[in-house]
Amino acid sequence: MITWILIFIIAFTRFTTSQNGLGYKTPPMGWNPYNAFHYNINETLIKQHADIIAKQGYLDVGFRYINLDDGWQASARTADNKLSPDSSKFPSGIKDLADYMHKNGLLLGIYSDAGTQTCGGFPGSLDHEDTDAQTFVDWDVDYLKYANCNEQGKPEQEHNGNALNSATAGKNKTIFYNICEWGTSDSWLWGPDVGGNSWRTTADIIAFWPSIISIINSEVRLTEYGNSRRGWNDPDVLVLGFDRIPYEEQVTHYAFWAAMKAPLILGSDLTKVTDEAKKLILNKDIISVNQDPLGLSVCQVYYRTDNKSSFDIWTGPLNDGYVAILFNRGIEPISITLDFKEHCHLNGSIEVYDLVKQQPYGDYTNNYTAVNIPEHGVEFIKLIGGNRIDDDRPCLNYS
Ligand SMILES: *[C@@H]1O[C@H](CO)[C@@H](O)[C@H](O)[C@H]1NC(C)=O
Ligand SMILES: *[C@@H]1O[C@H](CO)[C@@H](O)[C@H](O)[C@H]1NC(C)=O
Ligand SMILES: *[C@@H]1O[C@H](CO)[C@@H](O)[C@H](O)[C@H]1NC(C)=O
Ligand SMILES: *[C@@H]1O[C@H](CO)[C@@H](O)[C@H](O)[C@H]1NC(C)=O
Ligand SMILES: *[C@@H]1O[C@H](CO)[C@@H](O)[C@H](O)[C@H]1NC(C)=O
């Protein structure tokens, strides 16, 4: 009896600390200016991008959060210790910006640092978390990226989850809480317990292949931690649309982020995205894998490393099928065979659908071979039909 009461108390405590996180059943989608503009942001730029998101097809497929990143703040707090925007960059204030987003069917995200004093020339929040949470509620913002400011290993984010919960309690308001300690203190383990809805798993992404592949490699052992019951692993923004990244590498990047259930936050200057990249970004089949109601990440089920053909296979269940990434890590085109039984625990007759080209390939039994997968490229496919052989998943074990 005592044990059951204790279990109930523990369960209830956890429930209340993660209260702010309830209601986010799929990863957030949106835009963040940092990778394209760094600290050089302002009201005009943000509204211009909000207009592009709202009116040029992005909102229609689910992109909705317009997130401010570092650089929006004034360099000091107000006399009553509140955060305030740099008034030369955001003369109308943040509440006005949030209203603008909401009028256009969008949501506004904001950024804050957990540093004790100043971080990058801006005020830290650790001593003011309750005040700041109230400010964010007063401004009606919808998303908070809370960075650790290099105070590695300290549990600032824990206090902040409570601060957000208190500030939103009893109000018709939730604030999506993104913990950003760059994976330095294993936030995927404790993120859900402190009210986090997503947690950065890696250092900042850079718009080139070595950064993308190094992030994919570091996610290999984390895929079980990001899902709709806990919250999402955040491998940082999408660097789609940066023209220095070859198209096939952009496809690989997008396929992995979508299938790992990463937040899909675009990081490019949307005025400069090519038609080809925009078509990729707006691909509804890729997005529907990310927004799948089952909310489970793919995992790595096979890899092979040698000089001629290095490749990976990642698979995972969807609400209405299965998804697979056949990934050519190497530098010449190769074929990869997906064995339904071994790599997906499926049998029977299975329809294979190419999520990138958006075309069906017909029905297969036992296996499917993708031919001529380009260097650093993927074939990203959905499997429809067939039977689950068992409820286990064939994930490689990294624990
Ligand atoms: C706003 O920011 C953009 C991007 O950094 C810059 O090009 C533009 O000149 C800025 N506009 C104003 C009014 O400061
Ligand atoms: C709660 O907020 C949402 C989103 O802003 C709004 O659509 C809804 O009408 C509000 N509900 C109440 C009861 O005020
Ligand atoms: C791969 O290439 C390196 C350098 O050329 C060589 O030393 C190594 O033996 C090769 N490995 C395999 C598995 O062929
Ligand atoms: C699929 O696997 C299940 C479970 O092992 C088995 O009962 C069934 O007969 C198999 N179906 C086919 C078409 O192989
Ligand atoms: C793929 O399945 C077919 C039968 O559907 C079989 O003949 C073939 O040997 C299999 N290939 C591989 C590589 O497993």
Short mmCIF file of N, CA and C in Angstrom, two decimals, residues 158-222:
data_model
loop_
_atom_site.label_atom_id
_atom_site.label_comp_id
_atom_site.label_asym_id
_atom_site.label_seq_id
_atom_site.Cartn_x
_atom_site.Cartn_y
_atom_site.Cartn_z
N GLU A 158 16.50 22.95 -15.00
CA GLU A 158 15.54 22.37 -14.09
C GLU A 158 14.67 23.46 -13.45
N HIS A 159 15.35 24.49 -12.95
CA HIS A 159 14.59 25.60 -12.35
C HIS A 159 13.67 26.22 -13.39
N ASN A 160 14.20 26.35 -14.58
CA ASN A 160 13.46 27.07 -15.60
C ASN A 160 12.16 26.37 -15.99
N GLY A 161 12.20 25.03 -16.03
CA GLY A 161 10.97 24.29 -16.34
C GLY A 161 9.90 24.62 -15.31
N ASN A 162 10.30 24.67 -14.04
CA ASN A 162 9.35 25.02 -12.99
C ASN A 162 8.85 26.45 -13.16
N ALA A 163 9.76 27.35 -13.52
CA ALA A 163 9.38 28.75 -13.71
C ALA A 163 8.33 28.88 -14.82
N LEU A 164 8.55 28.16 -15.92
CA LEU A 164 7.58 28.21 -17.02
C LEU A 164 6.24 27.62 -16.59
N ASN A 165 6.31 26.52 -15.84
CA ASN A 165 5.06 25.91 -15.36
C ASN A 165 4.29 26.86 -14.48
N SER A 166 4.98 27.52 -13.55
CA SER A 166 4.29 28.44 -12.64
C SER A 166 3.69 29.61 -13.41
N ALA A 167 4.46 30.13 -14.36
CA ALA A 167 3.98 31.31 -15.08
C ALA A 167 2.79 31.00 -15.97
N THR A 168 2.69 29.75 -16.45
CA THR A 168 1.59 29.41 -17.35
C THR A 168 0.42 28.74 -16.61
N ALA A 169 0.63 28.37 -15.33
CA ALA A 169 -0.39 27.61 -14.58
C ALA A 169 -1.71 28.37 -14.55
N GLY A 170 -2.79 27.66 -14.82
CA GLY A 170 -4.12 28.25 -14.75
C GLY A 170 -4.45 29.16 -15.92
N LYS A 171 -3.50 29.31 -16.85
CA LYS A 171 -3.77 30.17 -18.01
C LYS A 171 -3.92 29.29 -19.24
N ASN A 172 -4.62 29.83 -20.21
CA ASN A 172 -4.75 29.12 -21.49
C ASN A 172 -3.49 29.38 -22.31
N LYS A 173 -2.37 28.85 -21.80
CA LYS A 173 -1.10 29.20 -22.43
C LYS A 173 -0.10 28.08 -22.20
N THR A 174 0.56 27.63 -23.25
CA THR A 174 1.70 26.74 -23.07
C THR A 174 2.88 27.33 -23.83
N ILE A 175 4.05 27.09 -23.32
CA ILE A 175 5.27 27.54 -23.99
C ILE A 175 6.12 26.30 -24.24
N PHE A 176 6.37 26.01 -25.50
CA PHE A 176 7.22 24.88 -25.86
C PHE A 176 8.61 25.16 -25.30
N TYR A 177 9.18 24.20 -24.58
CA TYR A 177 10.44 24.43 -23.86
C TYR A 177 11.58 23.61 -24.48
N ASN A 178 12.46 24.30 -25.18
CA ASN A 178 13.62 23.69 -25.84
C ASN A 178 14.88 23.91 -24.99
N ILE A 179 15.40 22.82 -24.45
CA ILE A 179 16.61 22.89 -23.62
C ILE A 179 17.83 22.83 -24.54
N CYS A 180 18.75 23.77 -24.37
CA CYS A 180 19.89 23.83 -25.29
C CYS A 180 21.20 23.83 -24.51
N GLU A 181 21.69 22.63 -24.14
CA GLU A 181 23.02 22.54 -23.51
C GLU A 181 23.97 21.76 -24.42
N TRP A 182 23.60 21.70 -25.69
CA TRP A 182 24.47 21.11 -26.74
C TRP A 182 24.88 19.66 -26.44
N GLY A 183 24.06 18.99 -25.64
CA GLY A 183 24.35 17.59 -25.35
C GLY A 183 25.49 17.38 -24.36
N THR A 184 25.95 18.46 -23.73
CA THR A 184 27.12 18.33 -22.86
C THR A 184 26.82 17.67 -21.53
N SER A 185 25.55 17.65 -21.13
CA SER A 185 25.23 16.97 -19.87
C SER A 185 24.06 16.00 -20.04
N ASP A 186 24.04 15.33 -21.20
CA ASP A 186 23.08 14.24 -21.46
C ASP A 186 21.62 14.64 -21.23
N SER A 187 21.23 15.75 -21.78
CA SER A 187 19.88 16.26 -21.52
C SER A 187 18.77 15.32 -22.01
N TRP A 188 19.09 14.40 -22.93
CA TRP A 188 18.07 13.45 -23.39
C TRP A 188 17.63 12.53 -22.25
N LEU A 189 18.47 12.40 -21.21
CA LEU A 189 18.09 11.54 -20.08
C LEU A 189 17.13 12.27 -19.14
N TRP A 190 17.42 13.54 -18.81
CA TRP A 190 16.63 14.24 -17.79
C TRP A 190 15.68 15.30 -18.36
N GLY A 191 15.78 15.56 -19.66
CA GLY A 191 14.95 16.60 -20.27
C GLY A 191 13.46 16.50 -19.93
N PRO A 192 12.84 15.31 -20.11
CA PRO A 192 11.40 15.22 -19.85
C PRO A 192 11.05 15.48 -18.39
N ASP A 193 11.93 15.12 -17.47
CA ASP A 193 11.63 15.27 -16.04
C ASP A 193 11.67 16.73 -15.58
N VAL A 194 12.28 17.59 -16.36
CA VAL A 194 12.30 19.01 -15.97
C VAL A 194 11.38 19.84 -16.88
N GLY A 195 10.47 19.15 -17.55
CA GLY A 195 9.48 19.87 -18.35
C GLY A 195 9.93 20.21 -19.75
N GLY A 196 11.07 19.67 -20.18
CA GLY A 196 11.56 19.96 -21.53
C GLY A 196 10.70 19.28 -22.59
N ASN A 197 10.47 19.95 -23.68
CA ASN A 197 9.75 19.37 -24.81
C ASN A 197 10.71 18.92 -25.90
N SER A 198 11.91 19.49 -25.92
CA SER A 198 12.98 19.03 -26.81
C SER A 198 14.30 19.45 -26.19
N TRP A 199 15.34 18.79 -26.60
CA TRP A 199 16.66 19.06 -26.01
C TRP A 199 17.69 18.87 -27.11
N ARG A 200 18.57 19.88 -27.21
CA ARG A 200 19.66 19.79 -28.18
C ARG A 200 20.57 18.63 -27.79
N THR A 201 20.98 17.87 -28.81
CA THR A 201 21.82 16.71 -28.56
C THR A 201 23.26 16.93 -29.00
N THR A 202 23.53 18.04 -29.70
CA THR A 202 24.86 18.22 -30.29
C THR A 202 25.24 19.70 -30.28
N ALA A 203 26.49 19.96 -30.66
CA ALA A 203 26.93 21.33 -30.89
C ALA A 203 26.17 21.91 -32.09
N ASP A 204 26.34 23.21 -32.31
CA ASP A 204 25.64 23.88 -33.40
C ASP A 204 25.95 23.24 -34.75
N ILE A 205 24.93 23.14 -35.56
CA ILE A 205 25.13 22.64 -36.92
C ILE A 205 25.79 23.73 -37.77
N ILE A 206 26.58 23.31 -38.73
CA ILE A 206 27.18 24.23 -39.70
C ILE A 206 26.75 23.73 -41.08
N ALA A 207 26.52 24.66 -42.00
CA ALA A 207 25.95 24.27 -43.29
C ALA A 207 27.00 23.66 -44.22
N PHE A 208 27.51 22.49 -43.83
CA PHE A 208 28.33 21.69 -44.75
C PHE A 208 28.33 20.23 -44.30
N TRP A 209 28.68 19.34 -45.24
CA TRP A 209 28.52 17.90 -45.03
C TRP A 209 29.19 17.36 -43.77
N PRO A 210 30.44 17.72 -43.46
CA PRO A 210 31.07 17.14 -42.27
C PRO A 210 30.26 17.37 -40.99
N SER A 211 29.58 18.50 -40.89
CA SER A 211 28.75 18.77 -39.72
C SER A 211 27.50 17.89 -39.74
N ILE A 212 26.86 17.77 -40.91
CA ILE A 212 25.65 16.96 -41.02
C ILE A 212 25.96 15.50 -40.67
N ILE A 213 27.03 14.97 -41.25
CA ILE A 213 27.34 13.55 -41.02
C ILE A 213 27.77 13.33 -39.57
N SER A 214 28.46 14.29 -38.98
CA SER A 214 28.88 14.07 -37.60
C SER A 214 27.66 14.09 -36.66
N ILE A 215 26.66 14.91 -36.98
CA ILE A 215 25.43 14.89 -36.16
C ILE A 215 24.67 13.57 -36.35
N ILE A 216 24.56 13.11 -37.59
CA ILE A 216 23.89 11.82 -37.81
C ILE A 216 24.59 10.73 -37.00
N ASN A 217 25.91 10.74 -37.02
CA ASN A 217 26.67 9.73 -36.26
C ASN A 217 26.40 9.83 -34.77
N SER A 218 26.28 11.05 -34.25
CA SER A 218 26.08 11.16 -32.81
C SER A 218 24.65 10.80 -32.41
N GLU A 219 23.71 10.80 -33.36
CA GLU A 219 22.32 10.42 -33.04
C GLU A 219 22.14 8.90 -32.99
N VAL A 220 23.09 8.16 -33.51
CA VAL A 220 22.93 6.71 -33.61
C VAL A 220 22.51 6.09 -32.28
N ARG A 221 23.16 6.56 -31.20
CA ARG A 221 22.89 5.93 -29.90
C ARG A 221 21.79 6.65 -29.11
N LEU A 222 21.13 7.64 -29.72
CA LEU A 222 20.14 8.43 -28.97
C LEU A 222 18.70 8.25 -29.45
#
